[in-house]
Amino acid sequence: MRVLSVRKSSIRNGQSGFSLIELMIAVVLGLVVVGGIIAVLIASRKSYELQQGNNFNQQTLRFGMAQMDWSIRMADFWGGIEKGSVFGSPATSGLGGSGSCNAAWVLDFKAGIRGYDGAASFPITNCVDDANYVAGSDVVVVRYADTKGYSPLTADYKATTVPNRTSLFIAAGVGQQGYLFRQDEAVPQSPLGVNVGRYIYPYQLEMYYLSPCSVPGADGKCGTADDGDVASRTPTLMRMRLDSSGALTSEALVDGVEQLQFEYATGANVGGAWRPDDYVQAADLDAIGWTKVIAVRASMVARSQIRDVSLPQKTTRYDLSAHCAYTVSAAGVVSFPTLPDTNVCSDTPPSAFGDKPQQFTRAISTNIVQIRNRVRG
C-alpha cells in the first residue's frame, strides 16, 4: 500500500509586510489628503457664511426699501381728490403720541410728506426717546388714504378685519369734497346729497426712522440693562403708525439697517412730463416748500447680523448722500470725511456700528421713488 505524504506549503521567497518607513510615508500622505479635504471644507464653510451675510443684507435692503417705497409713492393720495378739497375737524381725544407728535401733528394732512435731517437727538421734539434713535440718521413722515375703499352705507370700515385700520377715516369721492372723521363719529354727508362714487378710506400716517435695537427693554428704551444681550443689538428700521385707537405705535420692520438717508427733488412739468431737479436735504425744502416735492431718493446701508472674524480687512467708504458719508477702516475705526455739505452722519455714536465694525459685511442701496399722486394730478 502506497502512502501519500502531504508537504506543508512554505513561505514564498521574497514575500514580506510593510516596512516602518513605508508605513510612515503612507500615514503622512493620508494626513496630507485629509488636511486638504478639511481645508476645502473650511473654505467652503467660510464662503457659505460670507454669501449668507451678503444674502441677508440684500434681503434687508429689498424688504426695507419696498416698505418705504410703497408709503412714499402713496403720499397725498386722498381718494382721488386733491388735499385742498379735504376738510374736517375730528375729535382729538386719545389721538397721537408724545411731544410734538401730538393730535395736531397727526391731523396735519396738508403735509403729505415731510422729511427731517439727522441730528444728535430725534429731530421731532420728544416724539421718540433719543435712546431709541440712531443719531445722524434721517426721518421721513408720509400721510395718505389707504387704497381700499369701503361703502359709506355700511359700517364695514369699522371691522377689525380691515387692513391697516386706524381710528381716522376719509370719506371722499372723485369730483366731490373729502371729509376726515373719527370712527365713532357719523359719516359726514356729501354736499351733493348722494353717495355715488363715494368711499371711506382709512387715514394713514407713517414715520420711518432707525433705532439702535429691535426690542427695547422693559422700560421701553434701547441700551439699558434690561435690553437683552448688548452684543446682539443691531440697528433696526422702525415704522411708527396709527393703531386702531388713534395712538401712535412703533414696530420693527427689518433689523440690520445701519444708516438711512433721504434727499428730495422738486420739479416742473416739461413737455407733459414731470422731471425732478437736483436732490437736496430736508433743511433746504423748509424754504422751498414741501408741497413741491415730486421724488425722494432713499439710501440705506445694511449690515450682517453677526461678526465674521475671517472677513478680509480693508478700509471701505460708504457715501449715502451729499450730507452723509462714513468710512470703516481695516482696524475698525469709523471716521466721517469732510463733505461739501455738513456731514450729519458725524452725529452717529460709535456704538451704532457695533463691536469691531470691520468684521461686519455691509451693502449699500439707493432708490428713487416718485410721488405719483403729485406728478399724475
Short mmCIF file of C-alpha atoms in Angstrom, two decimals:
data_model
loop_
_atom_site.label_atom_id
_atom_site.label_comp_id
_atom_site.label_asym_id
_atom_site.label_seq_id
_atom_site.Cartn_x
_atom_site.Cartn_y
_atom_site.Cartn_z
CA MET A 1 0.00 0.00 0.00
CA ARG A 2 1.37 3.32 -1.07
CA VAL A 3 1.24 6.14 1.44
CA LEU A 4 0.84 9.65 0.10
CA SER A 5 2.79 12.21 2.04
CA VAL A 6 1.48 15.77 2.49
CA ARG A 7 4.02 18.52 2.42
CA LYS A 8 3.33 21.81 4.15
CA SER A 9 3.45 24.93 1.99
CA SER A 10 6.44 27.02 2.60
CA ILE A 11 6.56 30.82 2.51
CA ARG A 12 7.39 32.01 -0.92
CA ASN A 13 10.73 33.63 -1.36
CA GLY A 14 10.54 37.50 -1.39
CA GLN A 15 7.08 37.84 0.29
CA SER A 16 7.06 40.24 3.28
CA GLY A 17 4.91 43.02 5.08
CA PHE A 18 5.24 46.86 5.09
CA SER A 19 8.41 48.27 6.44
CA LEU A 20 8.30 51.03 9.08
CA ILE A 21 9.42 53.64 6.56
CA GLU A 22 6.67 52.67 4.11
CA LEU A 23 4.10 52.83 6.87
CA MET A 24 5.21 56.33 7.93
CA ILE A 25 5.07 57.56 4.34
CA ALA A 26 1.54 56.20 3.95
CA VAL A 27 0.45 57.87 7.18
CA VAL A 28 1.94 61.22 6.11
CA LEU A 29 0.27 61.03 2.70
CA GLY A 30 -3.05 60.19 4.37
CA LEU A 31 -2.72 63.18 6.68
CA VAL A 32 -1.95 65.45 3.74
CA VAL A 33 -5.04 64.23 1.90
CA VAL A 34 -7.27 64.56 4.98
CA GLY A 35 -5.83 68.00 5.74
CA GLY A 36 -6.55 69.12 2.19
CA ILE A 37 -10.13 67.92 2.45
CA ILE A 38 -10.58 69.73 5.79
CA ALA A 39 -9.11 72.93 4.32
CA VAL A 40 -11.52 72.73 1.39
CA LEU A 41 -14.47 72.16 3.75
CA ILE A 42 -13.43 75.11 5.95
CA ALA A 43 -13.04 77.38 2.91
CA SER A 44 -16.43 76.26 1.62
CA ARG A 45 -17.98 76.93 5.01
CA LYS A 46 -16.46 80.43 5.17
CA SER A 47 -17.61 81.14 1.63
CA TYR A 48 -21.10 80.00 2.58
CA GLU A 49 -21.15 82.23 5.68
CA LEU A 50 -19.93 85.21 3.65
CA GLN A 51 -22.55 84.60 0.99
CA GLN A 52 -25.17 84.14 3.70
CA GLY A 53 -24.24 87.54 5.14
CA ASN A 54 -24.46 89.14 1.70
CA ASN A 55 -27.83 87.49 1.09
CA PHE A 56 -29.09 88.78 4.45
CA ASN A 57 -28.01 92.30 3.52
CA GLN A 58 -29.69 92.10 0.13
CA GLN A 59 -32.92 90.83 1.68
CA THR A 60 -32.78 93.58 4.28
CA LEU A 61 -32.34 96.24 1.61
CA ARG A 62 -35.04 94.76 -0.60
CA PHE A 63 -37.65 94.47 2.14
CA GLY A 64 -36.86 97.80 3.81
CA MET A 65 -36.88 99.70 0.53
CA ALA A 66 -40.11 98.03 -0.61
CA GLN A 67 -41.93 99.13 2.54
CA MET A 68 -40.73 102.72 2.36
CA ASP A 69 -41.24 102.95 -1.41
CA TRP A 70 -44.90 102.00 -1.06
CA SER A 71 -45.57 104.62 1.60
CA ILE A 72 -43.72 107.39 -0.24
CA ARG A 73 -45.49 106.66 -3.53
CA MET A 74 -48.83 106.88 -1.74
CA ALA A 75 -48.14 110.28 -0.15
CA ASP A 76 -51.02 112.70 -0.78
CA PHE A 77 -53.47 110.12 -2.06
CA TRP A 78 -56.88 111.27 -0.79
CA GLY A 79 -59.35 109.05 -2.57
CA GLY A 80 -58.97 110.66 -5.97
CA ILE A 81 -59.27 114.29 -4.87
CA GLU A 82 -56.73 117.00 -4.09
CA LYS A 83 -55.84 117.59 -0.47
CA GLY A 84 -57.19 121.14 -0.78
CA SER A 85 -60.63 119.57 -1.09
CA VAL A 86 -60.32 117.63 2.18
CA PHE A 87 -61.97 119.13 5.26
CA GLY A 88 -62.97 118.09 8.75
CA SER A 89 -62.13 118.63 12.41
CA PRO A 90 -62.32 115.20 14.07
CA ALA A 91 -62.14 114.72 17.84
CA THR A 92 -58.58 114.69 19.18
CA SER A 93 -59.09 112.70 22.38
CA GLY A 94 -56.51 109.89 22.65
CA LEU A 95 -55.08 110.79 19.25
CA GLY A 96 -51.33 110.88 18.63
CA GLY A 97 -48.36 110.32 20.90
CA SER A 98 -45.87 112.27 22.97
CA GLY A 99 -44.13 115.60 22.45
CA SER A 100 -44.58 117.25 19.08
CA CYS A 101 -46.18 114.07 17.68
CA ASN A 102 -49.50 115.17 19.15
CA ALA A 103 -53.03 115.19 17.76
CA ALA A 104 -52.48 118.39 15.75
CA TRP A 105 -49.42 116.83 14.13
CA VAL A 106 -51.36 113.66 13.28
CA LEU A 107 -54.17 115.68 11.69
CA ASP A 108 -51.84 117.82 9.59
CA PHE A 109 -52.87 116.01 6.40
CA LYS A 110 -51.81 119.01 4.33
CA ALA A 111 -48.25 117.72 4.81
CA GLY A 112 -48.41 114.62 2.60
CA ILE A 113 -44.67 114.12 3.01
CA ARG A 114 -42.21 115.76 5.38
CA GLY A 115 -38.58 114.88 6.00
CA TYR A 116 -36.18 115.65 8.83
CA ASP A 117 -32.39 115.67 8.62
CA GLY A 118 -30.44 113.51 11.03
CA ALA A 119 -29.25 115.15 14.23
CA ALA A 120 -27.70 114.34 17.61
CA SER A 121 -31.21 113.87 19.03
CA PHE A 122 -34.50 112.85 17.45
CA PRO A 123 -35.43 115.70 15.06
CA ILE A 124 -39.09 115.87 16.15
CA THR A 125 -39.12 117.17 19.70
CA ASN A 126 -39.86 114.49 22.32
CA CYS A 127 -41.60 112.28 19.77
CA VAL A 128 -39.18 109.33 20.07
CA ASP A 129 -36.85 108.85 23.02
CA ASP A 130 -33.26 109.61 22.00
CA ALA A 131 -32.23 106.20 23.35
CA ASN A 132 -34.37 104.66 20.62
CA TYR A 133 -32.91 106.73 17.79
CA VAL A 134 -29.70 106.24 15.79
CA ALA A 135 -28.28 109.75 15.86
CA GLY A 136 -27.35 111.16 12.47
CA SER A 137 -29.95 109.14 10.56
CA ASP A 138 -32.79 110.84 8.65
CA VAL A 139 -36.52 110.60 9.33
CA VAL A 140 -39.43 110.80 6.89
CA VAL A 141 -43.18 111.11 7.56
CA VAL A 142 -45.91 110.38 5.00
CA ARG A 143 -49.69 110.81 5.16
CA TYR A 144 -52.26 109.35 2.78
CA ALA A 145 -55.55 107.50 2.47
CA ASP A 146 -55.30 103.72 2.16
CA THR A 147 -56.12 102.24 -1.23
CA LYS A 148 -59.02 100.08 -0.03
CA GLY A 149 -62.29 101.99 -0.05
CA TYR A 150 -65.48 100.99 1.80
CA SER A 151 -69.11 101.85 1.21
CA PRO A 152 -70.43 104.81 3.25
CA LEU A 153 -73.76 102.97 3.51
CA THR A 154 -72.33 100.27 5.78
CA ALA A 155 -70.08 100.05 8.82
CA ASP A 156 -67.65 97.66 7.13
CA TYR A 157 -64.80 100.16 7.53
CA LYS A 158 -65.01 99.65 11.31
CA ALA A 159 -64.49 95.89 11.15
CA THR A 160 -61.43 94.51 12.93
CA THR A 161 -60.51 92.66 9.73
CA VAL A 162 -59.92 95.90 7.84
CA PRO A 163 -56.19 96.02 6.92
CA ASN A 164 -54.22 98.93 8.42
CA ARG A 165 -57.32 100.17 10.27
CA THR A 166 -56.91 103.34 12.29
CA SER A 167 -59.45 105.44 14.17
CA LEU A 168 -59.36 108.07 11.41
CA PHE A 169 -61.11 107.83 8.05
CA ILE A 170 -61.65 109.97 4.98
CA ALA A 171 -64.96 109.99 3.12
CA ALA A 172 -64.21 111.07 -0.44
CA GLY A 173 -65.48 110.81 -3.98
CA VAL A 174 -63.96 111.90 -7.28
CA GLY A 175 -65.19 115.40 -8.12
CA GLN A 176 -66.51 115.86 -4.57
CA GLN A 177 -65.19 117.11 -1.27
CA GLY A 178 -63.47 114.86 1.25
CA TYR A 179 -64.05 114.75 4.99
CA LEU A 180 -61.79 113.50 7.77
CA PHE A 181 -63.57 111.94 10.76
CA ARG A 182 -63.11 109.52 13.69
CA GLN A 183 -64.60 106.02 13.64
CA ASP A 184 -67.07 106.80 16.46
CA GLU A 185 -68.39 109.85 14.58
CA ALA A 186 -71.15 109.80 11.98
CA VAL A 187 -70.02 109.63 8.37
CA PRO A 188 -70.05 113.23 7.04
CA GLN A 189 -72.62 113.71 4.33
CA SER A 190 -71.69 114.85 0.84
CA PRO A 191 -72.97 118.35 -0.06
CA LEU A 192 -74.37 116.71 -3.21
CA GLY A 193 -76.62 114.58 -1.04
CA VAL A 194 -75.62 111.36 -2.86
CA ASN A 195 -73.12 108.59 -2.21
CA VAL A 196 -72.50 107.64 -5.82
CA GLY A 197 -68.76 107.12 -6.34
CA ARG A 198 -68.08 107.92 -2.69
CA TYR A 199 -65.93 105.70 -0.46
CA ILE A 200 -64.41 105.63 3.00
CA TYR A 201 -60.65 105.17 3.28
CA PRO A 202 -58.56 104.53 6.42
CA TYR A 203 -56.30 107.52 7.10
CA GLN A 204 -52.63 106.55 7.29
CA LEU A 205 -49.69 108.27 8.97
CA GLU A 206 -46.33 106.51 8.80
CA MET A 207 -42.92 107.61 10.02
CA TYR A 208 -39.69 105.76 9.18
CA TYR A 209 -36.59 106.05 11.35
CA LEU A 210 -33.70 103.99 12.75
CA SER A 211 -33.48 102.53 16.25
CA PRO A 212 -30.32 101.06 17.89
CA CYS A 213 -32.22 97.85 18.72
CA SER A 214 -35.25 95.92 17.54
CA VAL A 215 -36.66 95.13 21.01
CA PRO A 216 -36.28 97.83 23.70
CA GLY A 217 -36.05 96.87 27.35
CA ALA A 218 -38.86 96.74 29.87
CA ASP A 219 -38.53 100.49 30.27
CA GLY A 220 -39.09 100.95 26.53
CA LYS A 221 -35.52 102.09 25.87
CA CYS A 222 -32.60 100.62 23.96
CA GLY A 223 -29.23 100.37 25.66
CA THR A 224 -30.44 99.72 29.21
CA ALA A 225 -29.66 96.72 31.40
CA ASP A 226 -32.98 95.06 30.61
CA ASP A 227 -32.41 95.28 26.88
CA GLY A 228 -31.20 91.70 26.45
CA ASP A 229 -27.74 90.86 25.15
CA VAL A 230 -25.81 94.04 24.39
CA ALA A 231 -23.60 92.25 21.88
CA SER A 232 -26.61 91.10 19.85
CA ARG A 233 -28.18 94.52 19.44
CA THR A 234 -28.48 95.62 15.86
CA PRO A 235 -29.80 98.88 14.37
CA THR A 236 -33.32 98.43 13.06
CA LEU A 237 -35.60 100.16 10.57
CA MET A 238 -38.69 101.22 12.50
CA ARG A 239 -42.12 102.39 11.40
CA MET A 240 -44.36 104.49 13.62
CA ARG A 241 -48.03 104.40 12.64
CA LEU A 242 -51.52 104.93 13.98
CA ASP A 243 -53.21 101.96 15.61
CA SER A 244 -56.95 101.26 15.72
CA SER A 245 -57.40 103.57 18.71
CA GLY A 246 -55.63 106.51 17.11
CA ALA A 247 -52.49 106.22 19.26
CA LEU A 248 -49.02 106.10 17.72
CA THR A 249 -47.15 102.82 17.93
CA SER A 250 -43.69 101.84 16.68
CA GLU A 251 -42.94 98.49 15.08
CA ALA A 252 -39.69 96.93 13.88
CA LEU A 253 -39.75 96.37 10.12
CA VAL A 254 -36.32 94.85 9.50
CA ASP A 255 -33.14 94.69 11.54
CA GLY A 256 -29.63 95.21 10.28
CA VAL A 257 -30.12 98.73 8.84
CA GLU A 258 -27.10 100.73 9.92
CA GLN A 259 -27.78 104.07 8.22
CA LEU A 260 -30.73 105.74 6.48
CA GLN A 261 -30.74 108.95 4.46
CA PHE A 262 -33.29 110.81 2.33
CA GLU A 263 -32.98 113.51 -0.33
CA TYR A 264 -35.82 115.31 -2.06
CA ALA A 265 -36.41 116.79 -5.52
CA THR A 266 -38.91 119.32 -6.76
CA GLY A 267 -39.62 119.69 -10.45
CA ALA A 268 -41.64 121.19 -13.26
CA ASN A 269 -43.93 119.87 -15.96
CA VAL A 270 -41.77 119.81 -19.10
CA GLY A 271 -43.48 118.67 -22.26
CA GLY A 272 -46.20 116.93 -20.30
CA ALA A 273 -43.77 115.05 -18.08
CA TRP A 274 -42.64 115.84 -14.55
CA ARG A 275 -38.88 115.93 -14.26
CA PRO A 276 -37.07 116.19 -10.92
CA ASP A 277 -34.32 118.74 -10.44
CA ASP A 278 -31.36 118.41 -8.06
CA TYR A 279 -31.88 116.37 -4.91
CA VAL A 280 -31.47 118.31 -1.67
CA GLN A 281 -31.70 117.58 2.03
CA ALA A 282 -34.71 118.29 4.19
CA ALA A 283 -33.40 121.62 5.54
CA ASP A 284 -33.40 123.05 2.00
CA LEU A 285 -37.06 122.08 1.48
CA ASP A 286 -38.16 124.02 4.54
CA ALA A 287 -37.59 127.18 2.47
CA ILE A 288 -38.67 125.82 -0.92
CA GLY A 289 -41.86 124.18 0.31
CA TRP A 290 -42.72 120.51 0.84
CA THR A 291 -45.75 120.67 -1.44
CA LYS A 292 -43.38 120.90 -4.41
CA VAL A 293 -41.57 117.61 -3.74
CA ILE A 294 -42.20 115.08 -6.51
CA ALA A 295 -39.47 112.48 -5.88
CA VAL A 296 -37.47 111.07 -2.98
CA ARG A 297 -34.04 109.44 -3.11
CA ALA A 298 -33.61 106.96 -0.27
CA SER A 299 -30.20 105.50 0.63
CA MET A 300 -29.67 102.69 3.10
CA VAL A 301 -26.73 100.69 4.45
CA ALA A 302 -27.45 97.15 5.65
CA ARG A 303 -25.06 95.07 7.70
CA SER A 304 -24.92 91.40 8.69
CA GLN A 305 -26.37 90.26 11.98
CA ILE A 306 -23.16 88.64 13.29
CA ARG A 307 -19.47 89.46 13.05
CA ASP A 308 -17.16 87.35 10.90
CA VAL A 309 -13.51 87.35 12.02
CA SER A 310 -12.43 85.82 8.71
CA LEU A 311 -13.56 88.77 6.61
CA PRO A 312 -10.77 90.34 4.55
CA GLN A 313 -9.82 93.51 6.38
CA LYS A 314 -9.94 96.60 4.18
CA THR A 315 -10.94 100.22 4.55
CA THR A 316 -14.33 100.92 2.99
CA ARG A 317 -16.16 104.21 2.50
CA TYR A 318 -19.95 104.50 2.33
CA ASP A 319 -21.39 107.57 0.57
CA LEU A 320 -25.14 107.82 1.06
CA SER A 321 -25.72 111.42 0.04
CA ALA A 322 -24.09 114.83 -0.25
CA HIS A 323 -24.58 115.27 3.50
CA CYS A 324 -23.79 111.78 4.81
CA ALA A 325 -20.71 109.57 4.42
CA TYR A 326 -18.55 107.45 6.70
CA THR A 327 -15.52 105.19 6.49
CA VAL A 328 -14.84 101.93 8.32
CA SER A 329 -11.10 101.25 8.43
CA ALA A 330 -9.40 97.85 8.44
CA ALA A 331 -8.68 98.45 12.12
CA GLY A 332 -12.35 99.11 12.92
CA VAL A 333 -12.11 102.89 13.24
CA VAL A 334 -15.18 104.76 11.98
CA SER A 335 -14.49 108.24 10.60
CA PHE A 336 -16.55 110.88 8.84
CA PRO A 337 -14.98 112.61 5.81
CA THR A 338 -15.44 116.28 5.02
CA LEU A 339 -18.29 116.88 2.55
CA PRO A 340 -19.50 119.95 0.61
CA ASP A 341 -22.47 119.98 2.97
CA THR A 342 -22.42 119.31 6.70
CA ASN A 343 -21.84 115.61 7.34
CA VAL A 344 -24.86 114.87 9.54
CA CYS A 345 -23.71 111.27 9.94
CA SER A 346 -20.91 112.51 12.19
CA ASP A 347 -23.53 112.65 14.94
CA THR A 348 -23.79 108.85 14.86
CA PRO A 349 -22.26 107.37 18.05
CA PRO A 350 -19.62 104.60 17.75
CA SER A 351 -21.96 102.13 19.47
CA ALA A 352 -24.25 102.23 16.44
CA PHE A 353 -21.59 100.46 14.37
CA GLY A 354 -21.16 97.58 16.80
CA ASP A 355 -18.11 95.95 18.32
CA LYS A 356 -15.28 95.56 15.76
CA PRO A 357 -17.32 97.11 12.90
CA GLN A 358 -14.77 95.99 10.28
CA GLN A 359 -15.93 92.41 10.82
CA PHE A 360 -19.48 93.02 9.54
CA THR A 361 -20.42 92.58 5.90
CA ARG A 362 -22.25 95.62 4.51
CA ALA A 363 -24.23 96.55 1.43
CA ILE A 364 -25.49 99.95 0.28
CA SER A 365 -28.56 100.67 -1.84
CA THR A 366 -30.05 103.85 -3.29
CA ASN A 367 -33.58 104.03 -4.66
CA ILE A 368 -35.54 106.87 -6.26
CA VAL A 369 -39.29 106.97 -5.58
CA GLN A 370 -41.71 109.15 -7.50
CA ILE A 371 -44.67 110.59 -5.62
CA ARG A 372 -47.22 109.52 -8.20
CA ASN A 373 -50.17 111.39 -6.72
CA ARG A 374 -48.34 114.67 -7.31
CA VAL A 375 -46.97 114.05 -10.78
CA ARG A 376 -50.17 112.50 -12.16
CA GLY A 377 -52.64 115.04 -10.84
#
